[in-house]
């Protein structure tokens, strides 16, 4: 139910295993070849925020959706993803090859501040077209990463950090890709869909009585990396409702389901829906349903 894909989730979902050396206190780094069979199946990396960094070299076509923009990835492209910007990556049938590395913030502890680099800033530029010579240079760096990660060299992780910094400095000289010129036309619709995806991903609530993570408009806006006013305008334009109205309607719907079809107490339901005080939940439910939760359950 979490809206953040953790690095453990990445390994579990993609490879069905978790590395023994995955210790996020000291940092983690790994490098992979892109699975083109997977990429060319019209696959989609779901829209979410990750808790790790990723640098991807893609030879071929796909596109990336952020909350308020779309970036087409064509030809040869180097893309920088970070924990601060949620995104959805959609591959098409034209991916020829690629590779990527992933790493945690802790991996660079005492080796420089990643957030000082524009490619890892929320307002920065994240995708860069490469010419043939630049592709050769990047692929050579990834080849060194693959060789180093398998070696027994005691300072190999220092070398891997150096290769990442070489990529960071390289792109400072390359013109970045910009969002599609017509992407703003459907920006409101895209924001609305992504908001709905974040909202619905929290339901149904499971028997573990997990508590929903997002309840306020500002929390959704933060996860979408947009201003809350931008979110409100987008939802108003596409649904004629405010963000608060939509959230309240969905909470009420789930509350009714739990009251009628679960054995949870009213207090348990209130807690799972993010109400810290039972009286707040009772007032909310009565306001929107004209009945108290117990009255609704017994009707």
PDB file of C-alpha atoms in Angstrom:
ATOM      1  CA  UNK A   1       0.000   0.000   0.000  1.00  0.00           C
ATOM      2  CA  UNK A   2       3.041   2.281   0.238  1.00  0.00           C
ATOM      3  CA  UNK A   3       3.323   4.943  -2.454  1.00  0.00           C
ATOM      4  CA  UNK A   4       7.115   4.609  -2.477  1.00  0.00           C
ATOM      5  CA  UNK A   5       8.859   1.736  -4.223  1.00  0.00           C
ATOM      6  CA  UNK A   6      11.726   0.707  -1.965  1.00  0.00           C
ATOM      7  CA  UNK A   7      14.908  -0.823  -3.325  1.00  0.00           C
ATOM      8  CA  UNK A   8      13.891  -4.110  -1.691  1.00  0.00           C
ATOM      9  CA  UNK A   9      10.649  -3.979  -3.705  1.00  0.00           C
ATOM     10  CA  UNK A  10      12.645  -3.448  -6.894  1.00  0.00           C
ATOM     11  CA  UNK A  11      14.639  -6.644  -6.352  1.00  0.00           C
ATOM     12  CA  UNK A  12      11.673  -8.635  -5.101  1.00  0.00           C
ATOM     13  CA  UNK A  13       9.345  -7.654  -7.956  1.00  0.00           C
ATOM     14  CA  UNK A  14      11.865  -7.845 -10.788  1.00  0.00           C
ATOM     15  CA  UNK A  15      14.193 -10.657  -9.713  1.00  0.00           C
ATOM     16  CA  UNK A  16      12.359 -12.403  -6.868  1.00  0.00           C
ATOM     17  CA  UNK A  17      15.404 -12.127  -4.623  1.00  0.00           C
ATOM     18  CA  UNK A  18      17.123  -9.592  -2.406  1.00  0.00           C
ATOM     19  CA  UNK A  19      20.936  -9.271  -2.392  1.00  0.00           C
ATOM     20  CA  UNK A  20      22.663 -10.352   0.791  1.00  0.00           C
ATOM     21  CA  UNK A  21      24.726  -7.164   0.740  1.00  0.00           C
ATOM     22  CA  UNK A  22      21.679  -4.887   0.637  1.00  0.00           C
ATOM     23  CA  UNK A  23      22.538  -2.778   3.660  1.00  0.00           C
ATOM     24  CA  UNK A  24      21.050   0.672   3.196  1.00  0.00           C
ATOM     25  CA  UNK A  25      22.941   2.020   6.209  1.00  0.00           C
ATOM     26  CA  UNK A  26      26.214   1.787   4.275  1.00  0.00           C
ATOM     27  CA  UNK A  27      24.660   2.267   0.848  1.00  0.00           C
ATOM     28  CA  UNK A  28      23.988   0.053  -2.135  1.00  0.00           C
ATOM     29  CA  UNK A  29      24.956   0.065  -5.814  1.00  0.00           C
ATOM     30  CA  UNK A  30      24.223  -2.301  -8.691  1.00  0.00           C
ATOM     31  CA  UNK A  31      24.230  -2.246 -12.475  1.00  0.00           C
ATOM     32  CA  UNK A  32      22.046  -4.152 -14.962  1.00  0.00           C
ATOM     33  CA  UNK A  33      21.526  -4.762 -18.639  1.00  0.00           C
ATOM     34  CA  UNK A  34      18.059  -3.724 -19.786  1.00  0.00           C
ATOM     35  CA  UNK A  35      15.858  -6.730 -20.468  1.00  0.00           C
ATOM     36  CA  UNK A  36      14.759  -5.879 -24.023  1.00  0.00           C
ATOM     37  CA  UNK A  37      12.245  -8.744 -24.068  1.00  0.00           C
ATOM     38  CA  UNK A  38      10.569  -7.104 -21.085  1.00  0.00           C
ATOM     39  CA  UNK A  39      10.977  -3.597 -22.468  1.00  0.00           C
ATOM     40  CA  UNK A  40       9.519  -4.485 -25.860  1.00  0.00           C
ATOM     41  CA  UNK A  41       6.336  -5.914 -24.413  1.00  0.00           C
ATOM     42  CA  UNK A  42       4.706  -2.473 -24.170  1.00  0.00           C
ATOM     43  CA  UNK A  43       5.622  -2.601 -20.513  1.00  0.00           C
ATOM     44  CA  UNK A  44       5.004   0.129 -18.010  1.00  0.00           C
ATOM     45  CA  UNK A  45       6.900   0.951 -14.862  1.00  0.00           C
ATOM     46  CA  UNK A  46       4.069   2.063 -12.554  1.00  0.00           C
ATOM     47  CA  UNK A  47       3.776   5.684 -11.500  1.00  0.00           C
ATOM     48  CA  UNK A  48       5.392   6.054  -8.115  1.00  0.00           C
ATOM     49  CA  UNK A  49       8.219   7.568  -6.156  1.00  0.00           C
ATOM     50  CA  UNK A  50      11.310   5.377  -5.605  1.00  0.00           C
ATOM     51  CA  UNK A  51      13.645   5.531  -2.631  1.00  0.00           C
ATOM     52  CA  UNK A  52      16.739   5.061  -4.828  1.00  0.00           C
ATOM     53  CA  UNK A  53      18.512   6.782  -7.700  1.00  0.00           C
ATOM     54  CA  UNK A  54      18.659   5.377 -11.222  1.00  0.00           C
ATOM     55  CA  UNK A  55      20.694   6.314 -14.323  1.00  0.00           C
ATOM     56  CA  UNK A  56      19.466   4.642 -17.517  1.00  0.00           C
ATOM     57  CA  UNK A  57      20.909   4.424 -21.011  1.00  0.00           C
ATOM     58  CA  UNK A  58      18.120   3.608 -23.462  1.00  0.00           C
ATOM     59  CA  UNK A  59      18.715   2.932 -27.153  1.00  0.00           C
ATOM     60  CA  UNK A  60      15.284   3.073 -28.756  1.00  0.00           C
ATOM     61  CA  UNK A  61      11.861   4.478 -28.010  1.00  0.00           C
ATOM     62  CA  UNK A  62       9.781   5.024 -24.901  1.00  0.00           C
ATOM     63  CA  UNK A  63       8.430   7.949 -22.929  1.00  0.00           C
ATOM     64  CA  UNK A  64       8.336   9.142 -19.366  1.00  0.00           C
ATOM     65  CA  UNK A  65       5.303  10.704 -17.701  1.00  0.00           C
ATOM     66  CA  UNK A  66       5.679  13.075 -14.796  1.00  0.00           C
ATOM     67  CA  UNK A  67       2.702  14.737 -13.140  1.00  0.00           C
ATOM     68  CA  UNK A  68       2.665  17.749 -15.443  1.00  0.00           C
ATOM     69  CA  UNK A  69       4.825  16.759 -18.416  1.00  0.00           C
ATOM     70  CA  UNK A  70       5.788  13.982 -20.796  1.00  0.00           C
ATOM     71  CA  UNK A  71       9.289  13.403 -22.158  1.00  0.00           C
ATOM     72  CA  UNK A  72       9.692  11.358 -25.347  1.00  0.00           C
ATOM     73  CA  UNK A  73      12.718   9.109 -25.286  1.00  0.00           C
ATOM     74  CA  UNK A  74      13.893   8.490 -28.854  1.00  0.00           C
ATOM     75  CA  UNK A  75      17.212   7.518 -30.370  1.00  0.00           C
ATOM     76  CA  UNK A  76      19.857   7.205 -27.657  1.00  0.00           C
ATOM     77  CA  UNK A  77      18.995   8.769 -24.319  1.00  0.00           C
ATOM     78  CA  UNK A  78      20.529   9.029 -20.865  1.00  0.00           C
ATOM     79  CA  UNK A  79      17.900   9.480 -18.150  1.00  0.00           C
ATOM     80  CA  UNK A  80      18.430  10.415 -14.495  1.00  0.00           C
ATOM     81  CA  UNK A  81      15.769   9.403 -11.951  1.00  0.00           C
ATOM     82  CA  UNK A  82      15.799  10.317  -8.275  1.00  0.00           C
ATOM     83  CA  UNK A  83      13.784   9.755  -5.081  1.00  0.00           C
ATOM     84  CA  UNK A  84      12.223  13.231  -5.208  1.00  0.00           C
ATOM     85  CA  UNK A  85      10.274  12.928  -8.465  1.00  0.00           C
ATOM     86  CA  UNK A  86       7.584  10.273  -9.038  1.00  0.00           C
ATOM     87  CA  UNK A  87       7.308   9.115 -12.635  1.00  0.00           C
ATOM     88  CA  UNK A  88       5.883   6.483 -14.948  1.00  0.00           C
ATOM     89  CA  UNK A  89       8.086   5.010 -17.676  1.00  0.00           C
ATOM     90  CA  UNK A  90       6.353   3.417 -20.678  1.00  0.00           C
ATOM     91  CA  UNK A  91       8.430   1.358 -23.107  1.00  0.00           C
ATOM     92  CA  UNK A  92       7.280   0.651 -26.649  1.00  0.00           C
ATOM     93  CA  UNK A  93       8.408  -1.959 -29.173  1.00  0.00           C
ATOM     94  CA  UNK A  94      11.461  -0.054 -30.388  1.00  0.00           C
ATOM     95  CA  UNK A  95      13.923  -0.520 -27.538  1.00  0.00           C
ATOM     96  CA  UNK A  96      17.122  -1.976 -29.020  1.00  0.00           C
ATOM     97  CA  UNK A  97      19.302  -2.215 -25.944  1.00  0.00           C
ATOM     98  CA  UNK A  98      20.144  -0.433 -22.744  1.00  0.00           C
ATOM     99  CA  UNK A  99      21.618  -0.613 -19.283  1.00  0.00           C
ATOM    100  CA  UNK A 100      21.134   1.136 -15.966  1.00  0.00           C
ATOM    101  CA  UNK A 101      22.599   1.485 -12.512  1.00  0.00           C
ATOM    102  CA  UNK A 102      20.762   1.993  -9.244  1.00  0.00           C
ATOM    103  CA  UNK A 103      22.117   3.301  -5.969  1.00  0.00           C
ATOM    104  CA  UNK A 104      20.967   4.706  -2.657  1.00  0.00           C
ATOM    105  CA  UNK A 105      21.730   8.102  -1.188  1.00  0.00           C
ATOM    106  CA  UNK A 106      23.859   6.456   1.505  1.00  0.00           C
ATOM    107  CA  UNK A 107      26.190   5.035  -1.151  1.00  0.00           C
ATOM    108  CA  UNK A 108      27.584   8.545  -1.667  1.00  0.00           C
ATOM    109  CA  UNK A 109      27.818   9.499   1.998  1.00  0.00           C
ATOM    110  CA  UNK A 110      30.972  11.604   2.427  1.00  0.00           C
ATOM    111  CA  UNK A 111      31.604  11.419  -1.335  1.00  0.00           C
ATOM    112  CA  UNK A 112      29.689  14.508  -2.423  1.00  0.00           C
ATOM    113  CA  UNK A 113      26.123  15.759  -2.347  1.00  0.00           C
ATOM    114  CA  UNK A 114      24.066  14.297  -5.206  1.00  0.00           C
ATOM    115  CA  UNK A 115      21.354  16.908  -4.726  1.00  0.00           C
ATOM    116  CA  UNK A 116      23.761  19.634  -5.779  1.00  0.00           C
ATOM    117  CA  UNK A 117      23.601  18.273  -9.325  1.00  0.00           C
ATOM    118  CA  UNK A 118      20.782  19.674 -11.440  1.00  0.00           C
ATOM    119  CA  UNK A 119      19.859  16.274 -12.902  1.00  0.00           C
ATOM    120  CA  UNK A 120      18.864  15.116  -9.411  1.00  0.00           C
ATOM    121  CA  UNK A 121      16.919  18.231  -8.429  1.00  0.00           C
ATOM    122  CA  UNK A 122      13.107  18.314  -8.673  1.00  0.00           C
ATOM    123  CA  UNK A 123      13.200  21.307 -11.028  1.00  0.00           C
ATOM    124  CA  UNK A 124      16.208  20.030 -12.968  1.00  0.00           C
ATOM    125  CA  UNK A 125      16.508  18.460 -16.407  1.00  0.00           C
ATOM    126  CA  UNK A 126      16.594  14.689 -16.463  1.00  0.00           C
ATOM    127  CA  UNK A 127      16.840  13.304 -20.015  1.00  0.00           C
ATOM    128  CA  UNK A 128      19.632  13.850 -22.541  1.00  0.00           C
ATOM    129  CA  UNK A 129      19.970  12.880 -26.206  1.00  0.00           C
ATOM    130  CA  UNK A 130      23.299  11.277 -27.080  1.00  0.00           C
ATOM    131  CA  UNK A 131      25.149  11.169 -30.390  1.00  0.00           C
ATOM    132  CA  UNK A 132      27.118   8.111 -31.511  1.00  0.00           C
ATOM    133  CA  UNK A 133      30.351   9.172 -29.848  1.00  0.00           C
ATOM    134  CA  UNK A 134      28.572   9.964 -26.589  1.00  0.00           C
ATOM    135  CA  UNK A 135      26.831   6.572 -26.667  1.00  0.00           C
ATOM    136  CA  UNK A 136      30.218   4.866 -27.025  1.00  0.00           C
ATOM    137  CA  UNK A 137      31.541   6.874 -24.086  1.00  0.00           C
ATOM    138  CA  UNK A 138      28.570   6.036 -21.865  1.00  0.00           C
ATOM    139  CA  UNK A 139      28.555   2.365 -22.840  1.00  0.00           C
ATOM    140  CA  UNK A 140      32.289   2.232 -22.050  1.00  0.00           C
ATOM    141  CA  UNK A 141      31.559   3.592 -18.555  1.00  0.00           C
ATOM    142  CA  UNK A 142      28.826   1.009 -18.019  1.00  0.00           C
ATOM    143  CA  UNK A 143      31.200  -1.730 -19.226  1.00  0.00           C
ATOM    144  CA  UNK A 144      33.645  -0.612 -16.528  1.00  0.00           C
ATOM    145  CA  UNK A 145      30.822  -0.731 -13.978  1.00  0.00           C
ATOM    146  CA  UNK A 146      29.932  -4.306 -14.947  1.00  0.00           C
ATOM    147  CA  UNK A 147      33.579  -5.336 -14.745  1.00  0.00           C
ATOM    148  CA  UNK A 148      34.165  -3.581 -11.443  1.00  0.00           C
ATOM    149  CA  UNK A 149      31.041  -4.847  -9.676  1.00  0.00           C
ATOM    150  CA  UNK A 150      32.177  -8.432 -10.302  1.00  0.00           C
ATOM    151  CA  UNK A 151      35.767  -7.861  -9.202  1.00  0.00           C
ATOM    152  CA  UNK A 152      37.432  -8.523  -5.865  1.00  0.00           C
ATOM    153  CA  UNK A 153      39.178  -5.161  -5.880  1.00  0.00           C
ATOM    154  CA  UNK A 154      38.885  -3.789  -2.347  1.00  0.00           C
ATOM    155  CA  UNK A 155      38.276  -0.215  -3.564  1.00  0.00           C
ATOM    156  CA  UNK A 156      35.815  -1.146  -6.290  1.00  0.00           C
ATOM    157  CA  UNK A 157      32.983   0.897  -4.807  1.00  0.00           C
ATOM    158  CA  UNK A 158      35.146   4.015  -4.900  1.00  0.00           C
ATOM    159  CA  UNK A 159      35.729   3.295  -8.589  1.00  0.00           C
ATOM    160  CA  UNK A 160      31.983   2.863  -9.150  1.00  0.00           C
ATOM    161  CA  UNK A 161      31.305   6.207  -7.490  1.00  0.00           C
ATOM    162  CA  UNK A 162      33.858   7.759  -9.814  1.00  0.00           C
ATOM    163  CA  UNK A 163      32.077   6.327 -12.885  1.00  0.00           C
ATOM    164  CA  UNK A 164      28.764   7.792 -11.697  1.00  0.00           C
ATOM    165  CA  UNK A 165      30.378  11.192 -11.265  1.00  0.00           C
ATOM    166  CA  UNK A 166      31.817  10.900 -14.785  1.00  0.00           C
ATOM    167  CA  UNK A 167      28.266  10.502 -16.080  1.00  0.00           C
ATOM    168  CA  UNK A 168      27.106  13.481 -14.032  1.00  0.00           C
ATOM    169  CA  UNK A 169      29.834  15.726 -15.393  1.00  0.00           C
ATOM    170  CA  UNK A 170      29.370  14.449 -18.928  1.00  0.00           C
ATOM    171  CA  UNK A 171      25.724  15.463 -19.178  1.00  0.00           C
ATOM    172  CA  UNK A 172      26.499  18.997 -18.046  1.00  0.00           C
ATOM    173  CA  UNK A 173      27.799  19.497 -21.591  1.00  0.00           C
ATOM    174  CA  UNK A 174      24.817  17.892 -23.359  1.00  0.00           C
ATOM    175  CA  UNK A 175      21.576  19.575 -24.387  1.00  0.00           C
ATOM    176  CA  UNK A 176      18.701  18.064 -22.380  1.00  0.00           C
ATOM    177  CA  UNK A 177      15.462  16.756 -23.826  1.00  0.00           C
ATOM    178  CA  UNK A 178      12.445  18.946 -23.137  1.00  0.00           C
ATOM    179  CA  UNK A 179       8.831  18.022 -22.598  1.00  0.00           C
ATOM    180  CA  UNK A 180       6.528  17.540 -25.565  1.00  0.00           C
ATOM    181  CA  UNK A 181       5.217  20.823 -26.918  1.00  0.00           C
ATOM    182  CA  UNK A 182       1.648  19.557 -26.734  1.00  0.00           C
ATOM    183  CA  UNK A 183       1.963  17.848 -23.359  1.00  0.00           C
ATOM    184  CA  UNK A 184       0.311  20.729 -21.496  1.00  0.00           C
ATOM    185  CA  UNK A 185      -2.888  20.151 -23.468  1.00  0.00           C
ATOM    186  CA  UNK A 186      -3.557  16.943 -21.564  1.00  0.00           C
ATOM    187  CA  UNK A 187      -1.705  17.982 -18.428  1.00  0.00           C
ATOM    188  CA  UNK A 188      -4.846  18.322 -16.310  1.00  0.00           C
ATOM    189  CA  UNK A 189      -6.114  14.925 -17.408  1.00  0.00           C
ATOM    190  CA  UNK A 190      -2.768  13.285 -16.675  1.00  0.00           C
ATOM    191  CA  UNK A 191      -2.565  14.862 -13.224  1.00  0.00           C
ATOM    192  CA  UNK A 192      -6.126  13.732 -12.538  1.00  0.00           C
ATOM    193  CA  UNK A 193      -5.335  10.150 -13.568  1.00  0.00           C
ATOM    194  CA  UNK A 194      -2.174  10.041 -11.484  1.00  0.00           C
ATOM    195  CA  UNK A 195      -3.974  11.501  -8.479  1.00  0.00           C
ATOM    196  CA  UNK A 196      -6.686   8.848  -8.840  1.00  0.00           C
ATOM    197  CA  UNK A 197      -4.044   6.137  -9.107  1.00  0.00           C
ATOM    198  CA  UNK A 198      -2.381   7.301  -5.894  1.00  0.00           C
ATOM    199  CA  UNK A 199      -5.730   7.515  -4.123  1.00  0.00           C
ATOM    200  CA  UNK A 200      -7.029   4.128  -5.244  1.00  0.00           C
ATOM    201  CA  UNK A 201      -3.741   2.345  -4.574  1.00  0.00           C
ATOM    202  CA  UNK A 202      -4.483   2.724  -0.860  1.00  0.00           C
ATOM    203  CA  UNK A 203      -7.610   0.562  -1.105  1.00  0.00           C
ATOM    204  CA  UNK A 204      -8.985  -1.894  -0.229  1.00  0.00           C
ATOM    205  CA  UNK A 205      -7.608  -1.878   3.285  1.00  0.00           C
ATOM    206  CA  UNK A 206      -6.327  -5.277   4.373  1.00  0.00           C
ATOM    207  CA  UNK A 207      -6.877  -7.233   7.595  1.00  0.00           C
ATOM    208  CA  UNK A 208      -3.574  -6.020   8.990  1.00  0.00           C
ATOM    209  CA  UNK A 209      -5.372  -2.741   9.720  1.00  0.00           C
ATOM    210  CA  UNK A 210      -2.834  -0.715   7.825  1.00  0.00           C
ATOM    211  CA  UNK A 211      -3.383   2.992   7.931  1.00  0.00           C
ATOM    212  CA  UNK A 212      -3.707   4.962   4.702  1.00  0.00           C
ATOM    213  CA  UNK A 213      -0.747   7.226   4.032  1.00  0.00           C
ATOM    214  CA  UNK A 214      -2.327  10.034   2.004  1.00  0.00           C
ATOM    215  CA  UNK A 215      -5.382  11.965   3.193  1.00  0.00           C
ATOM    216  CA  UNK A 216      -4.745  15.634   2.477  1.00  0.00           C
ATOM    217  CA  UNK A 217      -4.553  17.510  -0.791  1.00  0.00           C
ATOM    218  CA  UNK A 218      -1.106  18.793   0.154  1.00  0.00           C
ATOM    219  CA  UNK A 219       0.163  15.232   0.666  1.00  0.00           C
ATOM    220  CA  UNK A 220      -1.004  14.163  -2.785  1.00  0.00           C
ATOM    221  CA  UNK A 221       0.512  17.290  -4.334  1.00  0.00           C
ATOM    222  CA  UNK A 222       3.842  16.528  -2.677  1.00  0.00           C
ATOM    223  CA  UNK A 223       3.872  12.996  -4.102  1.00  0.00           C
ATOM    224  CA  UNK A 224       3.010  14.364  -7.549  1.00  0.00           C
ATOM    225  CA  UNK A 225       5.759  16.975  -7.212  1.00  0.00           C
ATOM    226  CA  UNK A 226       3.367  19.843  -8.026  1.00  0.00           C
ATOM    227  CA  UNK A 227       1.923  22.747  -6.063  1.00  0.00           C
ATOM    228  CA  UNK A 228      -1.347  21.989  -4.307  1.00  0.00           C
ATOM    229  CA  UNK A 229      -3.042  24.808  -6.225  1.00  0.00           C
ATOM    230  CA  UNK A 230      -1.956  23.157  -9.481  1.00  0.00           C
ATOM    231  CA  UNK A 231      -3.525  19.886  -8.317  1.00  0.00           C
ATOM    232  CA  UNK A 232      -6.747  21.624  -7.315  1.00  0.00           C
ATOM    233  CA  UNK A 233      -7.032  23.381 -10.677  1.00  0.00           C
ATOM    234  CA  UNK A 234      -6.401  20.171 -12.605  1.00  0.00           C
ATOM    235  CA  UNK A 235      -9.026  18.195 -10.683  1.00  0.00           C
ATOM    236  CA  UNK A 236     -11.539  21.025 -10.852  1.00  0.00           C
ATOM    237  CA  UNK A 237     -11.069  21.191 -14.628  1.00  0.00           C
ATOM    238  CA  UNK A 238     -11.485  17.438 -15.145  1.00  0.00           C
ATOM    239  CA  UNK A 239     -13.973  16.431 -12.438  1.00  0.00           C
ATOM    240  CA  UNK A 240     -15.668  19.702 -11.382  1.00  0.00           C
ATOM    241  CA  UNK A 241     -14.777  18.738  -7.819  1.00  0.00           C
ATOM    242  CA  UNK A 242     -12.105  19.911  -5.410  1.00  0.00           C
ATOM    243  CA  UNK A 243      -9.325  17.636  -4.223  1.00  0.00           C
ATOM    244  CA  UNK A 244     -10.812  17.634  -0.729  1.00  0.00           C
ATOM    245  CA  UNK A 245     -14.231  16.610  -2.055  1.00  0.00           C
ATOM    246  CA  UNK A 246     -12.811  13.666  -3.993  1.00  0.00           C
ATOM    247  CA  UNK A 247     -10.787  12.441  -1.029  1.00  0.00           C
ATOM    248  CA  UNK A 248     -13.776  12.752   1.294  1.00  0.00           C
ATOM    249  CA  UNK A 249     -16.040  10.839  -1.105  1.00  0.00           C
ATOM    250  CA  UNK A 250     -13.532   7.998  -1.360  1.00  0.00           C
ATOM    251  CA  UNK A 251     -13.023   7.829   2.409  1.00  0.00           C
ATOM    252  CA  UNK A 252     -16.781   7.729   2.903  1.00  0.00           C
ATOM    253  CA  UNK A 253     -17.138   4.962   0.325  1.00  0.00           C
ATOM    254  CA  UNK A 254     -14.498   2.838   2.028  1.00  0.00           C
ATOM    255  CA  UNK A 255     -15.971   3.528   5.459  1.00  0.00           C
ATOM    256  CA  UNK A 256     -19.371   2.283   4.311  1.00  0.00           C
ATOM    257  CA  UNK A 257     -17.827  -0.878   2.852  1.00  0.00           C
ATOM    258  CA  UNK A 258     -15.970  -1.640   6.069  1.00  0.00           C
ATOM    259  CA  UNK A 259     -18.970  -0.915   8.259  1.00  0.00           C
ATOM    260  CA  UNK A 260     -21.189  -3.269   6.249  1.00  0.00           C
ATOM    261  CA  UNK A 261     -18.756  -6.004   5.231  1.00  0.00           C
ATOM    262  CA  UNK A 262     -16.112  -6.260   7.954  1.00  0.00           C
ATOM    263  CA  UNK A 263     -16.043  -7.118  11.619  1.00  0.00           C
ATOM    264  CA  UNK A 264     -13.755  -4.213  12.424  1.00  0.00           C
ATOM    265  CA  UNK A 265     -14.854  -1.935  15.211  1.00  0.00           C
ATOM    266  CA  UNK A 266     -15.680   1.669  14.426  1.00  0.00           C
ATOM    267  CA  UNK A 267     -12.451   2.694  16.156  1.00  0.00           C
ATOM    268  CA  UNK A 268     -10.414   0.341  13.963  1.00  0.00           C
ATOM    269  CA  UNK A 269     -12.077   1.674  10.818  1.00  0.00           C
ATOM    270  CA  UNK A 270     -11.487   5.257  11.903  1.00  0.00           C
ATOM    271  CA  UNK A 271      -7.797   4.575  12.549  1.00  0.00           C
ATOM    272  CA  UNK A 272      -7.295   2.766   9.225  1.00  0.00           C
ATOM    273  CA  UNK A 273      -8.829   5.681   7.357  1.00  0.00           C
ATOM    274  CA  UNK A 274      -6.441   8.126   8.980  1.00  0.00           C
ATOM    275  CA  UNK A 275      -8.643   9.633  11.683  1.00  0.00           C
ATOM    276  CA  UNK A 276      -6.629  10.021  14.863  1.00  0.00           C
ATOM    277  CA  UNK A 277      -9.721  10.680  16.980  1.00  0.00           C
ATOM    278  CA  UNK A 278     -12.917   8.613  16.875  1.00  0.00           C
ATOM    279  CA  UNK A 279     -14.989  11.760  17.350  1.00  0.00           C
ATOM    280  CA  UNK A 280     -13.472  13.232  14.174  1.00  0.00           C
ATOM    281  CA  UNK A 281     -14.506  10.141  12.217  1.00  0.00           C
ATOM    282  CA  UNK A 282     -17.998  10.178  13.723  1.00  0.00           C
ATOM    283  CA  UNK A 283     -18.439  13.845  12.808  1.00  0.00           C
ATOM    284  CA  UNK A 284     -17.083  13.245   9.289  1.00  0.00           C
ATOM    285  CA  UNK A 285     -19.393  10.292   8.669  1.00  0.00           C
ATOM    286  CA  UNK A 286     -22.481  12.009  10.074  1.00  0.00           C
ATOM    287  CA  UNK A 287     -21.785  15.111   7.984  1.00  0.00           C
ATOM    288  CA  UNK A 288     -21.631  13.144   4.719  1.00  0.00           C
ATOM    289  CA  UNK A 289     -24.052  10.277   5.412  1.00  0.00           C
ATOM    290  CA  UNK A 290     -26.592  11.887   7.770  1.00  0.00           C
ATOM    291  CA  UNK A 291     -26.116   8.917  10.087  1.00  0.00           C
ATOM    292  CA  UNK A 292     -23.555   7.924  12.691  1.00  0.00           C
ATOM    293  CA  UNK A 293     -21.284   4.993  11.761  1.00  0.00           C
ATOM    294  CA  UNK A 294     -23.104   2.684  14.191  1.00  0.00           C
ATOM    295  CA  UNK A 295     -26.497   3.753  12.859  1.00  0.00           C
ATOM    296  CA  UNK A 296     -25.321   3.031   9.308  1.00  0.00           C
ATOM    297  CA  UNK A 297     -23.966  -0.364  10.325  1.00  0.00           C
ATOM    298  CA  UNK A 298     -27.246  -1.350  11.965  1.00  0.00           C
ATOM    299  CA  UNK A 299     -29.581  -0.148   9.226  1.00  0.00           C
TER     300      UNK A 299
END
